[in-house]
Amino acid sequence: GESVGLHLPTLSVQEGDNSIINCAYSNSASDYFIWYKQESGKGPQFIIDIRSNMDKRQGQRVTVLLNKTVKHLSLQIAATQPGDSAVYFCAERDAGNNRKLIWGLGTSLAVNP
Amino acid sequence: DAGITQSPRHKVTETGTPVTLRCHQTENHRYMYWYRQDPGHGLRLIHYSYGVKDTDKGEVSDGYSVSRSKTEDFLLTLESATSSQTSVYFCAISSGTSGRTDEQYFGPGTRLTVT
């Protein structure tokens, strides 16, 4: 497959625990943020997004929090499962060219059974 | 899954040869993107298209060209492949209905090895 051996920050959690993945973004003018999940050998998969006029958005087992004061984004995964093991990327819409996204380097989540 | 396919899925080629990767979508989305993914660099934008025959450069465009002659196809060409272009290449699409990118949907990737 297309697995890429990324040298990433790694978060290791026990199955059933909650996970929190953090991301700092670069531009206070950014108005849109997205979280992606990438499993080994696959392309990134959209998880959840949030616009800058919101502080929190919830999906199925996931919550995204946006703190514009400190330019910080977090992804919370409730009751983490082995299938959640993946690399997680945050991205922000480029305020200078809103046709593009600016990507973080990713965090590897390992779920221990 | 969004209707995005990439071809070929794997390719090995020699330095100096031309290579073309194809991205095909069935979603009629306006925006299409080519990224490369390498260890330690995450996803880096090569080129993108905001309409038929409308393309622009990304952050790592040197050595690459693109073409989009119809909505559904976006081609990435390496005119003369080099070993530094060994990578995994991902195509992505975005509806762009607001005139801006929102969520992007990715294809399965192409692993290119240049020997």
Tab-separated table of C-alpha atoms in Angstrom, chain A residues 1-84:
chain	number	residue	atom	x	y	z
A	1	GLY	CA	0.000	0.000	0.000
A	2	GLU	CA	0.910	3.675	0.188
A	3	SER	CA	1.981	3.750	3.817
A	4	VAL	CA	4.451	6.491	4.556
A	5	GLY	CA	6.822	6.127	7.509
A	6	LEU	CA	6.228	9.485	9.092
A	7	HIS	CA	8.432	10.642	11.967
A	8	LEU	CA	5.627	12.189	13.935
A	9	PRO	CA	4.627	13.038	17.455
A	10	THR	CA	2.900	9.973	18.824
A	11	LEU	CA	0.024	9.747	21.255
A	12	SER	CA	-0.494	6.377	22.861
A	13	VAL	CA	-3.789	5.633	24.631
A	14	GLN	CA	-5.615	2.669	26.090
A	15	GLU	CA	-8.690	1.363	24.342
A	16	GLY	CA	-11.762	2.969	25.842
A	17	ASP	CA	-9.963	6.095	27.037
A	18	ASN	CA	-10.550	9.515	25.539
A	19	SER	CA	-7.913	10.959	23.215
A	20	ILE	CA	-7.005	14.575	22.696
A	21	ILE	CA	-4.927	15.616	19.710
A	22	ASN	CA	-3.693	19.178	19.567
A	23	CYS	CA	-2.780	21.516	16.757
A	24	ALA	CA	-1.478	25.072	16.629
A	25	TYR	CA	-2.396	27.084	13.576
A	26	SER	CA	-0.522	29.918	12.004
A	27	ASN	CA	-2.833	32.733	10.965
A	28	SER	CA	-5.301	34.534	13.195
A	29	ALA	CA	-7.240	35.492	10.037
A	30	SER	CA	-7.967	31.849	9.141
A	31	ASP	CA	-11.709	31.232	9.095
A	32	TYR	CA	-12.031	27.485	8.554
A	33	PHE	CA	-10.354	24.422	10.025
A	34	ILE	CA	-10.508	20.705	9.298
A	35	TRP	CA	-9.361	17.465	10.873
A	36	TYR	CA	-8.358	14.471	8.774
A	37	LYS	CA	-7.547	10.867	9.612
A	38	GLN	CA	-5.074	8.878	7.549
A	39	GLU	CA	-4.832	5.152	7.967
A	40	SER	CA	-1.820	3.249	6.736
A	41	GLY	CA	-1.884	2.844	2.981
A	42	LYS	CA	-4.817	5.180	2.410
A	43	GLY	CA	-5.507	8.781	1.565
A	44	PRO	CA	-6.537	11.284	4.251
A	45	GLN	CA	-10.183	11.037	5.232
A	46	PHE	CA	-12.272	14.020	6.334
A	47	ILE	CA	-13.416	13.768	9.968
A	48	ILE	CA	-14.880	17.088	11.047
A	49	ASP	CA	-14.594	20.792	10.351
A	50	ILE	CA	-15.259	24.038	12.199
A	51	ARG	CA	-15.618	27.654	11.181
A	52	SER	CA	-14.084	30.514	13.086
A	53	ASN	CA	-17.450	31.779	14.314
A	54	MET	CA	-17.737	28.644	16.465
A	55	ASP	CA	-15.794	27.409	19.507
A	56	LYS	CA	-16.918	23.808	19.483
A	57	ARG	CA	-18.441	21.310	17.129
A	58	GLN	CA	-19.422	17.732	17.803
A	59	GLY	CA	-19.670	14.747	15.569
A	60	GLN	CA	-20.019	11.067	16.202
A	61	ARG	CA	-17.528	10.337	19.018
A	62	VAL	CA	-15.446	13.348	17.990
A	63	THR	CA	-15.389	16.945	19.145
A	64	VAL	CA	-13.346	19.783	17.751
A	65	LEU	CA	-12.500	22.761	19.940
A	66	LEU	CA	-11.239	26.059	18.591
A	67	ASN	CA	-9.446	28.601	20.756
A	68	LYS	CA	-8.865	31.659	18.601
A	69	THR	CA	-7.150	33.579	21.388
A	70	VAL	CA	-4.159	31.253	21.349
A	71	LYS	CA	-4.637	29.907	17.817
A	72	HIS	CA	-5.186	26.371	19.007
A	73	LEU	CA	-7.313	23.564	17.672
A	74	SER	CA	-7.963	20.221	19.320
A	75	LEU	CA	-9.653	16.989	18.341
A	76	GLN	CA	-11.194	14.897	21.077
A	77	ILE	CA	-12.069	11.267	20.410
A	78	ALA	CA	-14.330	9.621	22.951
A	79	ALA	CA	-13.949	5.968	23.922
A	80	THR	CA	-11.002	5.421	21.612
A	81	GLN	CA	-11.076	2.181	19.652
A	82	PRO	CA	-8.328	0.211	17.873
A	83	GLY	CA	-9.799	1.386	14.572
A	84	ASP	CA	-8.935	4.940	15.560
